[in-house]
XYZ file of N, CA and C in Angstrom:
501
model
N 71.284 7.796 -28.849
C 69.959 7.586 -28.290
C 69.705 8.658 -27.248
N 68.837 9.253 -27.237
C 68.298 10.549 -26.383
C 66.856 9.679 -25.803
N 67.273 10.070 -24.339
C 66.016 9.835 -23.692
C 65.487 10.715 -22.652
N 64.016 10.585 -22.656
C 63.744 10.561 -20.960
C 62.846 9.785 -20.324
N 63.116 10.349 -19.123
C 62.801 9.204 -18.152
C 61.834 10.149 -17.090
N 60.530 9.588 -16.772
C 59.600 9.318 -16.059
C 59.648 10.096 -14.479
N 59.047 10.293 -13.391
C 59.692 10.984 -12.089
C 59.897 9.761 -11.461
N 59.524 8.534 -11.735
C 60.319 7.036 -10.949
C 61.558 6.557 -11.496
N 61.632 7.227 -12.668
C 62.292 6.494 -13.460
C 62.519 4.977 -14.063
N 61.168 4.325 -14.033
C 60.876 3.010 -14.544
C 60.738 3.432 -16.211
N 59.947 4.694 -16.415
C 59.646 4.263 -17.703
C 60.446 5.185 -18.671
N 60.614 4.723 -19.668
C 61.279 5.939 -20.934
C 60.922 5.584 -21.873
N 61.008 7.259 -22.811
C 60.133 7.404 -24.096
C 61.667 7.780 -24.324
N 61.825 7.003 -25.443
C 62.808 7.641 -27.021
C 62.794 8.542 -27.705
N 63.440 9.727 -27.900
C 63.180 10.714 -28.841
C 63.933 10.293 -30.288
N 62.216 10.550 -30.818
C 62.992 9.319 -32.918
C 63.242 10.719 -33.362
N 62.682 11.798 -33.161
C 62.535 13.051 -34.409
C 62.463 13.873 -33.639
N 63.463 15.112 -33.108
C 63.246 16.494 -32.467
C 63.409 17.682 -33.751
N 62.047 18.325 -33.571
C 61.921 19.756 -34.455
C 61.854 20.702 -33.772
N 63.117 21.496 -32.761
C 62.849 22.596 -31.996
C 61.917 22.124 -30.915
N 60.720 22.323 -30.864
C 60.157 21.678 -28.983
C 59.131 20.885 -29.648
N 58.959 20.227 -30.740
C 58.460 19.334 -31.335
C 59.043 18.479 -31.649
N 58.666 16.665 -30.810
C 59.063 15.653 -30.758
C 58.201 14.385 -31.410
N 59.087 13.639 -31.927
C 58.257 11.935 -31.934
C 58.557 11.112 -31.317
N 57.976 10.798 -30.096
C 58.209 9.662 -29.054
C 57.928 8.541 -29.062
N 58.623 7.506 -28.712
C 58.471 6.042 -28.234
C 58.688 5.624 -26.881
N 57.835 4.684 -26.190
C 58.383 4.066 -25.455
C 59.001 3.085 -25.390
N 59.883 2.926 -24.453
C 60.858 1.804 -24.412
C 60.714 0.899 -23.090
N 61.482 -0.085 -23.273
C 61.628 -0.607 -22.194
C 63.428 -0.702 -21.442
N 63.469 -1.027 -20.173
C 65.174 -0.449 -19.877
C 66.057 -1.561 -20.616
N 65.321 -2.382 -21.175
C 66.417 -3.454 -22.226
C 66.425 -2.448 -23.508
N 65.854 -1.752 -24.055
C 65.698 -1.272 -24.961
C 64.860 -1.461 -26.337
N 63.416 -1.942 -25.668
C 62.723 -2.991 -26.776
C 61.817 -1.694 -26.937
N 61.509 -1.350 -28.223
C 60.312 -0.475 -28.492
C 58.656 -0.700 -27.696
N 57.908 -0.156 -27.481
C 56.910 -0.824 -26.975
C 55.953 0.318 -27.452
N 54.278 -0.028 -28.148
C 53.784 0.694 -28.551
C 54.137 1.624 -29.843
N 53.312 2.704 -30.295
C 53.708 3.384 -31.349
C 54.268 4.958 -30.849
N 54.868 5.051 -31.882
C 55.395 6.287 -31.672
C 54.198 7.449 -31.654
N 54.734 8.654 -31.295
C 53.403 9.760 -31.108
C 53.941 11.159 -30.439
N 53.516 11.806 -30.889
C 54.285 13.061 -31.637
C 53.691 13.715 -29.907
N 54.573 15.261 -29.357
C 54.207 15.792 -28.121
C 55.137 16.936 -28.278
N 55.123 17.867 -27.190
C 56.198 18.870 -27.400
C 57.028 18.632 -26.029
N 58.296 18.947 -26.555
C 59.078 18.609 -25.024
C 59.120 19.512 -23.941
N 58.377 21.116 -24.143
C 57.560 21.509 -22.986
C 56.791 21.140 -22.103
N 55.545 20.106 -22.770
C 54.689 19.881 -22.130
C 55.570 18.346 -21.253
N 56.361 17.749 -22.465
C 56.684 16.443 -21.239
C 57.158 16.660 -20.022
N 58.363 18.219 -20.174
C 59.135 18.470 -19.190
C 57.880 19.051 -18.141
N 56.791 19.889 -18.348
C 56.290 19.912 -17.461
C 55.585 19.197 -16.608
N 54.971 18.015 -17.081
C 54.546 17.017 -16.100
C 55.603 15.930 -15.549
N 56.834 16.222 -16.187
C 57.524 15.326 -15.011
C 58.600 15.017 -15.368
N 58.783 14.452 -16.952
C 59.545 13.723 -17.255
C 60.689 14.756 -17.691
N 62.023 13.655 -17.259
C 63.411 14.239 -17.340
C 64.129 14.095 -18.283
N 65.429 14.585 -18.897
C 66.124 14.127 -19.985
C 67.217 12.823 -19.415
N 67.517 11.587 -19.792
C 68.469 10.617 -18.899
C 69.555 10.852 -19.597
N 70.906 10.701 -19.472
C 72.144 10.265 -19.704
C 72.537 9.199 -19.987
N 72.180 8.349 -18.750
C 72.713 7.116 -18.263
C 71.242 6.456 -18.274
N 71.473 4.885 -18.751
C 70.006 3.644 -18.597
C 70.724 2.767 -19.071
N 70.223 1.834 -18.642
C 70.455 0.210 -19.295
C 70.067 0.166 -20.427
N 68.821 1.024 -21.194
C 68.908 1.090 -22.442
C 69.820 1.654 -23.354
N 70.006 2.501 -22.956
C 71.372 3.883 -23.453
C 72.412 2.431 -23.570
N 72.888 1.825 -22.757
C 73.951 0.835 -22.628
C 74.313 -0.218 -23.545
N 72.785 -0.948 -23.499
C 72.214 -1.867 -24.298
C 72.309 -1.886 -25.920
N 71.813 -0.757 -26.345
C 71.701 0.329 -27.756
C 73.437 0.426 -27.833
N 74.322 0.916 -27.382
C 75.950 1.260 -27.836
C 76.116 -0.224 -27.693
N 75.958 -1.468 -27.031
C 76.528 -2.531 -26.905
C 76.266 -2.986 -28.424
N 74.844 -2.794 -28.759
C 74.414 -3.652 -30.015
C 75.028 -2.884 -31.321
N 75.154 -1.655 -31.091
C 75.623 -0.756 -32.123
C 77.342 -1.240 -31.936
N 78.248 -1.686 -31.166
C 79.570 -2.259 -30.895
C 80.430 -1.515 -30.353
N 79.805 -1.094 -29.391
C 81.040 0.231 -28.572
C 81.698 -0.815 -27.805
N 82.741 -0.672 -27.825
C 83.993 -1.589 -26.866
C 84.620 -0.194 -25.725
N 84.674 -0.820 -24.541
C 85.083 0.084 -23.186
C 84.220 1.043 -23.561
N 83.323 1.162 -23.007
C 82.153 1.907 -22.967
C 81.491 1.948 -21.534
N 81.622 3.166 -20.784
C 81.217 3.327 -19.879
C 79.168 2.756 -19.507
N 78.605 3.419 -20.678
C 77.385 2.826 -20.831
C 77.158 1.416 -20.922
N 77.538 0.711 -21.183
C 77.368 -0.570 -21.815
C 78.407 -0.814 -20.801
N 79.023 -0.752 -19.974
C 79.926 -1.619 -18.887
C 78.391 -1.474 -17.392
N 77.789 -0.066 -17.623
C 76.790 -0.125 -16.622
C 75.548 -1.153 -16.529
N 75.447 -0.671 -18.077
C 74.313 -2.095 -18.257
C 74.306 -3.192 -18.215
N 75.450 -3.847 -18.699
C 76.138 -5.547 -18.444
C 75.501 -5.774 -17.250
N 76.803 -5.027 -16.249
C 76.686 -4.814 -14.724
C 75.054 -5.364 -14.449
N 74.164 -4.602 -14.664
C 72.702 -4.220 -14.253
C 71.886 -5.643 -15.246
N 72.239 -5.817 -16.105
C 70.966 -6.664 -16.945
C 71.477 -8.418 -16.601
N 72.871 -8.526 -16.295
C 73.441 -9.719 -16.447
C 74.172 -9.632 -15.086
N 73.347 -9.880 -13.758
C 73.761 -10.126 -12.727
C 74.307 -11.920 -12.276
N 74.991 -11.570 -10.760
C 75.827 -12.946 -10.972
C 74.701 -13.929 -10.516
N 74.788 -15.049 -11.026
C 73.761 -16.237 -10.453
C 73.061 -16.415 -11.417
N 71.784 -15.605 -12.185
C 71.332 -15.397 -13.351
C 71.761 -16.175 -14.872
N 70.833 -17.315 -15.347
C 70.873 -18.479 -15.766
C 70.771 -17.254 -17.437
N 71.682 -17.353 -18.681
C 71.116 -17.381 -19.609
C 71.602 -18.426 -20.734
N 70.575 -17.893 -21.595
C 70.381 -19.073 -23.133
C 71.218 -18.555 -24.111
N 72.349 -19.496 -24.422
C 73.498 -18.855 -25.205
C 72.786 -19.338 -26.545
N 73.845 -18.816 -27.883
C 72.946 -19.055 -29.331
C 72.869 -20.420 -29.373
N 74.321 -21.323 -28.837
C 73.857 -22.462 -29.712
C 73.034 -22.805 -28.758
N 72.434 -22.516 -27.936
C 70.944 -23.580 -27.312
C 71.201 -23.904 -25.557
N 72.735 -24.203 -25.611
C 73.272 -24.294 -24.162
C 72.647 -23.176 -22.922
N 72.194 -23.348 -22.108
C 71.835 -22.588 -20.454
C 73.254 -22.664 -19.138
N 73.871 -21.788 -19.341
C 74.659 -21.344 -17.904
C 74.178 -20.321 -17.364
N 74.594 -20.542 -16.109
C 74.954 -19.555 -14.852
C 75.865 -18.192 -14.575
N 75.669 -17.111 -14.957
C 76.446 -16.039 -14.832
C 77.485 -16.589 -13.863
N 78.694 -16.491 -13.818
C 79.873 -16.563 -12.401
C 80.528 -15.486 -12.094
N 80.358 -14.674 -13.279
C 81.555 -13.239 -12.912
C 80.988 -12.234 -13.643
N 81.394 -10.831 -13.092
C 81.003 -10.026 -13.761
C 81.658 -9.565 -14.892
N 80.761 -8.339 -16.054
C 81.621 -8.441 -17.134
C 82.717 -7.577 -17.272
N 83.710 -8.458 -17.964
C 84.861 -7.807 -17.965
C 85.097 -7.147 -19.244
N 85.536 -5.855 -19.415
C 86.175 -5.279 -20.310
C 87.221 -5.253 -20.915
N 87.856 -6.135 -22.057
C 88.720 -6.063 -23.088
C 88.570 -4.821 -24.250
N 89.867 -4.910 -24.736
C 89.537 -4.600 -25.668
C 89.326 -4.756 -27.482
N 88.855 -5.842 -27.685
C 88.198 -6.761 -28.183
C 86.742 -7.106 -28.020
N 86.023 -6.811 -26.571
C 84.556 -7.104 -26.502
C 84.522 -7.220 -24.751
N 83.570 -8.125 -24.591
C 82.851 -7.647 -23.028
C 83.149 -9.480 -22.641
N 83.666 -9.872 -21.907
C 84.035 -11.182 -21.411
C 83.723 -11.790 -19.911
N 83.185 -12.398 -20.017
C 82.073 -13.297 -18.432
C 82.248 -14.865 -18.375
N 82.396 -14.995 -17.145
C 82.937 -16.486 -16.901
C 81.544 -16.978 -16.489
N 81.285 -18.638 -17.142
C 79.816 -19.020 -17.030
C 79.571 -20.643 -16.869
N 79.176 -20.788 -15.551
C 79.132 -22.011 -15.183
C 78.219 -23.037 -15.951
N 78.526 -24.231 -16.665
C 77.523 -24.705 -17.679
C 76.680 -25.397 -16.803
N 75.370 -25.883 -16.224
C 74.249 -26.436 -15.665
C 74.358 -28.027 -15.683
N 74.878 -28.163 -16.887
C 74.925 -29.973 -17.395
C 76.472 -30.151 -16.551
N 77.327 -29.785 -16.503
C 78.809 -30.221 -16.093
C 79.339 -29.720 -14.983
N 78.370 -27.995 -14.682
C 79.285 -27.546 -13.685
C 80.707 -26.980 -14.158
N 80.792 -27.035 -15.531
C 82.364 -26.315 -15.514
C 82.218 -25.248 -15.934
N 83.472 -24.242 -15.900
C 83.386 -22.508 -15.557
C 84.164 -22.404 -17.023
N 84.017 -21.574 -17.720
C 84.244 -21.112 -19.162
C 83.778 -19.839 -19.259
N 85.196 -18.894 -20.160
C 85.352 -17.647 -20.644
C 84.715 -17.285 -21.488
N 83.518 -16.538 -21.867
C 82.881 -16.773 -22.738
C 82.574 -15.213 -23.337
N 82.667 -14.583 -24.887
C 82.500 -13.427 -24.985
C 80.537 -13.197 -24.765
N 80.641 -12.364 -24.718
C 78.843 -11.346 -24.417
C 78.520 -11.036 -26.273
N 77.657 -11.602 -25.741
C 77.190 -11.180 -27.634
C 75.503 -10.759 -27.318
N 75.269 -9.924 -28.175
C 73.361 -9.363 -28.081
C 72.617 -10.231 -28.245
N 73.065 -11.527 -28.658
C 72.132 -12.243 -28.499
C 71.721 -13.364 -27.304
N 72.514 -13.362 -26.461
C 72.661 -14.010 -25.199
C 71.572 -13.489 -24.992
N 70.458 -14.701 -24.296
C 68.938 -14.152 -23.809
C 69.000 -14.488 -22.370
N 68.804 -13.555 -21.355
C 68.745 -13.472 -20.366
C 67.353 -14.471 -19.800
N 67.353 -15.470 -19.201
C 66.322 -16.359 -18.652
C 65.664 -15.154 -17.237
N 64.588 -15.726 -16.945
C 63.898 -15.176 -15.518
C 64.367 -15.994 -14.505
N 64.532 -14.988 -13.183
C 65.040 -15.698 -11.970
C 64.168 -16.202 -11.141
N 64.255 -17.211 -10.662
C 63.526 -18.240 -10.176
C 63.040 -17.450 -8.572
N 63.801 -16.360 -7.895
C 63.958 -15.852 -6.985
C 62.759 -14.909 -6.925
N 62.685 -14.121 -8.338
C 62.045 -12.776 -8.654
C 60.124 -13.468 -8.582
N 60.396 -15.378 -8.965
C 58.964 -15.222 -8.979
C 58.376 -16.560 -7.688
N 59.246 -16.280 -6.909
C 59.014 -17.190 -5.626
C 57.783 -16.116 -4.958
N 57.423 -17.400 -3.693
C 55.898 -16.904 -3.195
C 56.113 -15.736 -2.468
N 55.146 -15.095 -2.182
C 55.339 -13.861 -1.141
C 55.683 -14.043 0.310
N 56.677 -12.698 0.909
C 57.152 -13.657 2.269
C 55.663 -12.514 3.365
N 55.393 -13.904 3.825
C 54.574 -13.103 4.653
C 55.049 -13.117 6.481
N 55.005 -12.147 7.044
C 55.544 -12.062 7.675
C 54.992 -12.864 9.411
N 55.283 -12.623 10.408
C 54.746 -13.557 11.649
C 54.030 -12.496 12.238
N 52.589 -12.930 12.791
C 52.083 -12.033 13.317
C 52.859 -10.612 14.285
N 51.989 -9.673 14.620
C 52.531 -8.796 15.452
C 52.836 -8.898 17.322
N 53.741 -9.277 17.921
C 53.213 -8.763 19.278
C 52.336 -8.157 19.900
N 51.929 -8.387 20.964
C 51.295 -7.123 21.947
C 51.902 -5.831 22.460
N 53.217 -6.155 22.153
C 53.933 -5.049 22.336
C 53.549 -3.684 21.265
N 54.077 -4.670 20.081
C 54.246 -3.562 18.867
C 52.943 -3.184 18.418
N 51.939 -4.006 18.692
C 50.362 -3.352 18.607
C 50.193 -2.223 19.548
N 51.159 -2.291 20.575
C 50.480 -1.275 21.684
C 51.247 0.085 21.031
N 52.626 -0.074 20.571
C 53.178 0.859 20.153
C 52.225 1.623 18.654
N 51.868 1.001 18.095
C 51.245 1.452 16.823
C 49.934 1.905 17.406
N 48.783 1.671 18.185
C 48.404 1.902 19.127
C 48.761 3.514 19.667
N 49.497 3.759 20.719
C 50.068 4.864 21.281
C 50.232 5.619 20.057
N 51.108 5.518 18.879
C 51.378 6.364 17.843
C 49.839 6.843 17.046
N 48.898 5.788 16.721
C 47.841 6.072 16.528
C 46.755 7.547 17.432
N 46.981 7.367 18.460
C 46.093 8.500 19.768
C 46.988 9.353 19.663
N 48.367 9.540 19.388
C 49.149 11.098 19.489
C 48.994 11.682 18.274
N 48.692 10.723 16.974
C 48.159 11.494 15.900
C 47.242 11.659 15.527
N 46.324 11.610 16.332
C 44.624 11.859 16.147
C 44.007 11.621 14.784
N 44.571 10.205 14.138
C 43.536 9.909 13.700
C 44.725 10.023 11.625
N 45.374 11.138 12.050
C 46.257 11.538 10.160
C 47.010 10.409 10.162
């Protein structure tokens, strides 16, 4: 998988077809889900507005995991990154645990200890592509808003305001 990546690096396009500086691009997402259609560009023009070639992504990771790379530097990064600890997912047969550990590398496959929700008990469990990662309850809590300002720190923002006349 050849990619690049964006000057934030949130987004990446897939390269499906390189002809010399003629490309067919996709975008992706950092799980590695296609998004949109593909569409042809030259990799002059991408490189000149911004976008970089990546190495390393959670997609890059994701893609060798599903393809079955075992000890794989890529796919040990992405685990890491997509399947953090605390993080509730939906195993095949239907069951919901709790990430407890991070993943470990055999060599045999990718292995994570996972607290079950109904019992509370902790079990070795291999990583398979189809484990669906649930949303964190954390990521969609309310906004923290903060306590008003002092008179102090108004005066300071204030003062900083009149020494910069105004930029």
């Amino acid at each position: 998988m050849k990619l690049l990546a964006d000057k934030t690096g949130e987004q990446f396009l897939t390269i499906l077809e390189e002809d010399g500086d003629k490309l067919v691009v996709q975008f992706i997402s950092n799980e590695g889900l296609k998004k949109g259609q593909p569409f042809k560009d030259s990799l002059r023009s991408l490189l000149l507005v911004g976008w970089t070639h990546r190495s390393t992504s959670t997609a890059i990771g994701l893609y060798r995991f599903k393809q079955g790379y075992l000890e794989d530097a890529h796919v040990s990064f992405a685990l890491h990154q997509l399947y953090p600890l605390g993080r509730k997912v939906k195993l095949p047969s239907g069951e919901i645990a709790q990430i407890a550990s991070y993943a470990n590398t055999h060599s045999d496959g990718y292995y994570m200890y996972l607290r079950n929700t109904s019992n509370q008990q902790l079990s070795r469990l291999k990583i398979t592509p189809d484990w669906q990662l649930l949303p964190s309850t954390k990521l969609f809590a309310l906004p923290y808003f903060p306590k008003p300002k002092t008179q102090q720190e108004l005066d300071v923002i204030s003062d900083y305001d009149k020494w910069a006349c105004g930029f």
